[in-house]
Amino acid sequence: PRCHGNRVVAGISFEPGTQPSIRQPGAMAKILIVDWEEEERVHLWSILEEEHELFFASDGKAALEVWQKQQVALVVTELYLPELNGLRLIKELVERDPAARILAISAISADQLDLAEDLGATAILYKPVEPPQLLEAVTRSLEGYRPSRTDRWR
């Protein structure tokens, strides 16, 4: 798909905070994808769109608004974000709902991802994210699994 602003052009379009216009029936869960890079949002969408109802935000502040309105089951967030960074987003989500399920993804540093986990992320992944890794982390997060630091898919 080609990207233009907040839309993906290829028969599928979406705005931040909305679901894709094409979605498979019987979506398993509402998932909010938060990443400042549109290519990354599209990449994650391409992996998850067949199984889940997806929402999107490009910064932490917009993510909080979507999270409140859509009652998502899982937030998949990059740590490096404008407005409200990913670590602050995680802290805010957990303060509002201690049972919030959050998957933190980043290429910045292992220390930042460990801090994300300490703040309440249910799972962490290092970029680049491969589809099997993402699918396993999403499934486990939705099931309420809390990872240990020795998990292979972290």
mmCIF file of C-alpha atoms in Angstrom:
data_model
loop_
_atom_site.group_PDB
_atom_site.id
_atom_site.type_symbol
_atom_site.label_atom_id
_atom_site.label_comp_id
_atom_site.label_asym_id
_atom_site.label_seq_id
_atom_site.Cartn_x
_atom_site.Cartn_y
_atom_site.Cartn_z
ATOM 1 C CA PRO A 1 0.000 0.000 0.000
ATOM 2 C CA ARG A 2 1.071 3.578 -0.661
ATOM 3 C CA CYS A 3 0.948 6.028 2.229
ATOM 4 C CA HIS A 4 -0.377 9.577 2.055
ATOM 5 C CA GLY A 5 -0.616 11.517 5.302
ATOM 6 C CA ASN A 6 -2.747 9.434 7.644
ATOM 7 C CA ARG A 7 -4.275 7.319 4.898
ATOM 8 C CA VAL A 8 -3.203 4.140 3.205
ATOM 9 C CA VAL A 9 -4.117 4.018 -0.460
ATOM 10 C CA ALA A 10 -4.803 0.523 -1.792
ATOM 11 C CA GLY A 11 -8.470 0.023 -1.154
ATOM 12 C CA ILE A 12 -7.950 0.563 2.576
ATOM 13 C CA SER A 13 -8.028 3.932 4.272
ATOM 14 C CA PHE A 14 -7.937 5.128 7.843
ATOM 15 C CA GLU A 15 -7.508 8.259 9.892
ATOM 16 C CA PRO A 16 -5.807 8.321 13.303
ATOM 17 C CA GLY A 17 -8.268 7.099 15.890
ATOM 18 C CA THR A 18 -10.412 5.188 13.428
ATOM 19 C CA GLN A 19 -10.526 1.630 12.241
ATOM 20 C CA PRO A 20 -9.556 0.570 8.724
ATOM 21 C CA SER A 21 -12.493 0.709 6.333
ATOM 22 C CA ILE A 22 -11.973 -2.948 5.405
ATOM 23 C CA ARG A 23 -11.860 -5.466 8.210
ATOM 24 C CA GLN A 24 -12.451 -9.156 8.520
ATOM 25 C CA PRO A 25 -15.675 -10.230 10.218
ATOM 26 C CA GLY A 26 -15.375 -11.651 13.715
ATOM 27 C CA ALA A 27 -12.401 -9.550 14.837
ATOM 28 C CA MET A 28 -10.953 -10.953 18.007
ATOM 29 C CA ALA A 29 -10.011 -7.745 19.787
ATOM 30 C CA LYS A 30 -9.779 -3.996 19.454
ATOM 31 C CA ILE A 31 -6.108 -3.001 19.220
ATOM 32 C CA LEU A 32 -4.677 0.513 19.176
ATOM 33 C CA ILE A 33 -1.436 0.890 17.204
ATOM 34 C CA VAL A 34 0.646 3.925 18.189
ATOM 35 C CA ASP A 35 3.695 4.879 16.137
ATOM 36 C CA TRP A 36 4.929 8.199 14.815
ATOM 37 C CA GLU A 37 6.122 6.557 11.596
ATOM 38 C CA GLU A 38 3.337 5.819 9.155
ATOM 39 C CA GLU A 39 5.328 2.992 7.556
ATOM 40 C CA GLU A 40 5.481 1.239 10.924
ATOM 41 C CA ARG A 41 1.739 1.660 11.482
ATOM 42 C CA VAL A 42 1.111 0.151 8.049
ATOM 43 C CA HIS A 43 3.554 -2.690 8.762
ATOM 44 C CA LEU A 44 1.792 -3.582 12.020
ATOM 45 C CA TRP A 45 -1.603 -3.204 10.344
ATOM 46 C CA SER A 46 -0.564 -5.665 7.617
ATOM 47 C CA ILE A 47 0.251 -8.293 10.243
ATOM 48 C CA LEU A 48 -2.771 -7.811 12.510
ATOM 49 C CA GLU A 49 -5.632 -6.685 10.272
ATOM 50 C CA GLU A 50 -7.025 -10.127 9.485
ATOM 51 C CA GLU A 51 -7.571 -11.077 13.113
ATOM 52 C CA HIS A 52 -8.290 -7.810 14.919
ATOM 53 C CA GLU A 53 -10.156 -4.523 14.775
ATOM 54 C CA LEU A 54 -7.455 -1.855 14.580
ATOM 55 C CA PHE A 55 -7.270 1.796 15.580
ATOM 56 C CA PHE A 56 -4.350 4.156 14.998
ATOM 57 C CA ALA A 57 -2.589 7.136 16.555
ATOM 58 C CA SER A 58 0.656 8.864 15.645
ATOM 59 C CA ASP A 59 1.421 10.334 19.067
ATOM 60 C CA GLY A 60 0.829 9.607 22.728
ATOM 61 C CA LYS A 61 -1.715 12.360 23.275
ATOM 62 C CA ALA A 62 -3.928 11.131 20.410
ATOM 63 C CA ALA A 63 -3.482 7.568 21.673
ATOM 64 C CA LEU A 64 -4.982 8.477 25.053
ATOM 65 C CA GLU A 65 -8.010 9.978 23.333
ATOM 66 C CA VAL A 66 -8.545 6.886 21.155
ATOM 67 C CA TRP A 67 -8.004 4.558 24.132
ATOM 68 C CA GLN A 68 -10.702 6.372 26.120
ATOM 69 C CA LYS A 69 -13.243 6.422 23.269
ATOM 70 C CA GLN A 70 -12.752 2.952 21.793
ATOM 71 C CA GLN A 71 -12.206 0.756 24.877
ATOM 72 C CA VAL A 72 -9.380 -1.120 23.204
ATOM 73 C CA ALA A 73 -8.168 -4.443 24.600
ATOM 74 C CA LEU A 74 -4.502 -3.840 23.759
ATOM 75 C CA VAL A 75 -2.245 -0.884 23.000
ATOM 76 C CA VAL A 76 0.780 -1.575 20.782
ATOM 77 C CA THR A 77 3.080 1.422 21.133
ATOM 78 C CA GLU A 78 6.437 2.661 19.975
ATOM 79 C CA LEU A 79 8.374 4.345 22.789
ATOM 80 C CA TYR A 80 9.634 7.269 20.726
ATOM 81 C CA LEU A 81 6.557 9.459 20.137
ATOM 82 C CA PRO A 82 5.801 13.167 19.827
ATOM 83 C CA GLU A 83 3.487 15.006 22.260
ATOM 84 C CA LEU A 84 3.566 12.302 24.943
ATOM 85 C CA ASN A 85 6.336 9.713 24.670
ATOM 86 C CA GLY A 86 5.662 5.989 24.904
ATOM 87 C CA LEU A 87 6.947 5.623 28.464
ATOM 88 C CA ARG A 88 4.668 8.415 29.674
ATOM 89 C CA LEU A 89 1.803 6.916 27.677
ATOM 90 C CA ILE A 90 2.319 3.559 29.397
ATOM 91 C CA LYS A 91 2.466 5.237 32.814
ATOM 92 C CA GLU A 92 -0.720 7.194 32.093
ATOM 93 C CA LEU A 93 -2.612 4.144 30.796
ATOM 94 C CA VAL A 94 -1.639 2.029 33.802
ATOM 95 C CA GLU A 95 -2.613 4.831 36.211
ATOM 96 C CA ARG A 96 -6.030 5.009 34.551
ATOM 97 C CA ASP A 97 -6.432 1.226 34.331
ATOM 98 C CA PRO A 98 -3.985 -1.027 36.213
ATOM 99 C CA ALA A 99 -5.158 -3.962 34.073
ATOM 100 C CA ALA A 100 -4.326 -2.186 30.788
ATOM 101 C CA ARG A 101 -2.586 -4.440 28.293
ATOM 102 C CA ILE A 102 0.304 -2.756 26.531
ATOM 103 C CA LEU A 103 2.871 -4.070 24.070
ATOM 104 C CA ALA A 104 5.894 -1.752 23.832
ATOM 105 C CA ILE A 105 8.008 -1.827 20.675
ATOM 106 C CA SER A 106 11.194 0.080 19.963
ATOM 107 C CA ALA A 107 14.607 0.037 18.355
ATOM 108 C CA ILE A 108 15.994 2.753 20.639
ATOM 109 C CA SER A 109 17.413 0.786 23.558
ATOM 110 C CA ALA A 110 16.940 -2.326 25.635
ATOM 111 C CA ASP A 111 16.983 -0.201 28.793
ATOM 112 C CA GLN A 112 14.002 1.834 27.576
ATOM 113 C CA LEU A 113 12.048 -1.341 26.799
ATOM 114 C CA ASP A 114 12.895 -2.776 30.225
ATOM 115 C CA LEU A 115 11.658 0.466 31.773
ATOM 116 C CA ALA A 116 8.449 0.145 29.728
ATOM 117 C CA GLU A 117 7.943 -3.291 31.235
ATOM 118 C CA ASP A 118 8.649 -1.934 34.712
ATOM 119 C CA LEU A 119 6.014 0.754 34.140
ATOM 120 C CA GLY A 120 3.393 -1.851 33.230
ATOM 121 C CA ALA A 121 3.826 -3.045 29.643
ATOM 122 C CA THR A 122 2.613 -6.638 29.380
ATOM 123 C CA ALA A 123 5.152 -7.377 26.639
ATOM 124 C CA ILE A 124 8.096 -5.777 24.880
ATOM 125 C CA LEU A 125 9.581 -6.339 21.429
ATOM 126 C CA TYR A 126 12.706 -5.049 19.750
ATOM 127 C CA LYS A 127 12.470 -3.654 16.218
ATOM 128 C CA PRO A 128 12.481 -4.849 13.559
ATOM 129 C CA VAL A 129 9.423 -6.893 14.498
ATOM 130 C CA GLU A 130 8.816 -10.120 12.623
ATOM 131 C CA PRO A 131 5.188 -11.245 12.120
ATOM 132 C CA PRO A 132 5.438 -14.437 14.242
ATOM 133 C CA GLN A 133 6.960 -12.462 17.147
ATOM 134 C CA LEU A 134 4.242 -9.835 16.990
ATOM 135 C CA LEU A 135 1.411 -12.345 16.727
ATOM 136 C CA GLU A 136 2.711 -14.343 19.692
ATOM 137 C CA ALA A 137 3.196 -11.221 21.829
ATOM 138 C CA VAL A 138 -0.274 -9.909 20.940
ATOM 139 C CA THR A 139 -1.906 -13.264 21.715
ATOM 140 C CA ARG A 140 -0.133 -13.588 25.040
ATOM 141 C CA SER A 141 -0.869 -9.981 25.999
ATOM 142 C CA LEU A 142 -4.552 -10.396 25.198
ATOM 143 C CA GLU A 143 -4.628 -13.537 27.322
ATOM 144 C CA GLY A 144 -3.272 -11.516 30.252
ATOM 145 C CA TYR A 145 0.137 -13.184 30.251
ATOM 146 C CA ARG A 146 2.871 -11.241 32.064
ATOM 147 C CA PRO A 147 6.281 -12.060 30.570
ATOM 148 C CA SER A 148 9.470 -12.809 32.409
ATOM 149 C CA ARG A 149 12.779 -11.339 31.340
ATOM 150 C CA THR A 150 13.870 -14.715 29.933
ATOM 151 C CA ASP A 151 11.081 -15.073 27.349
ATOM 152 C CA ARG A 152 12.398 -15.794 23.848
ATOM 153 C CA TRP A 153 10.012 -13.432 22.045
ATOM 154 C CA ARG A 154 10.843 -10.345 24.146
#
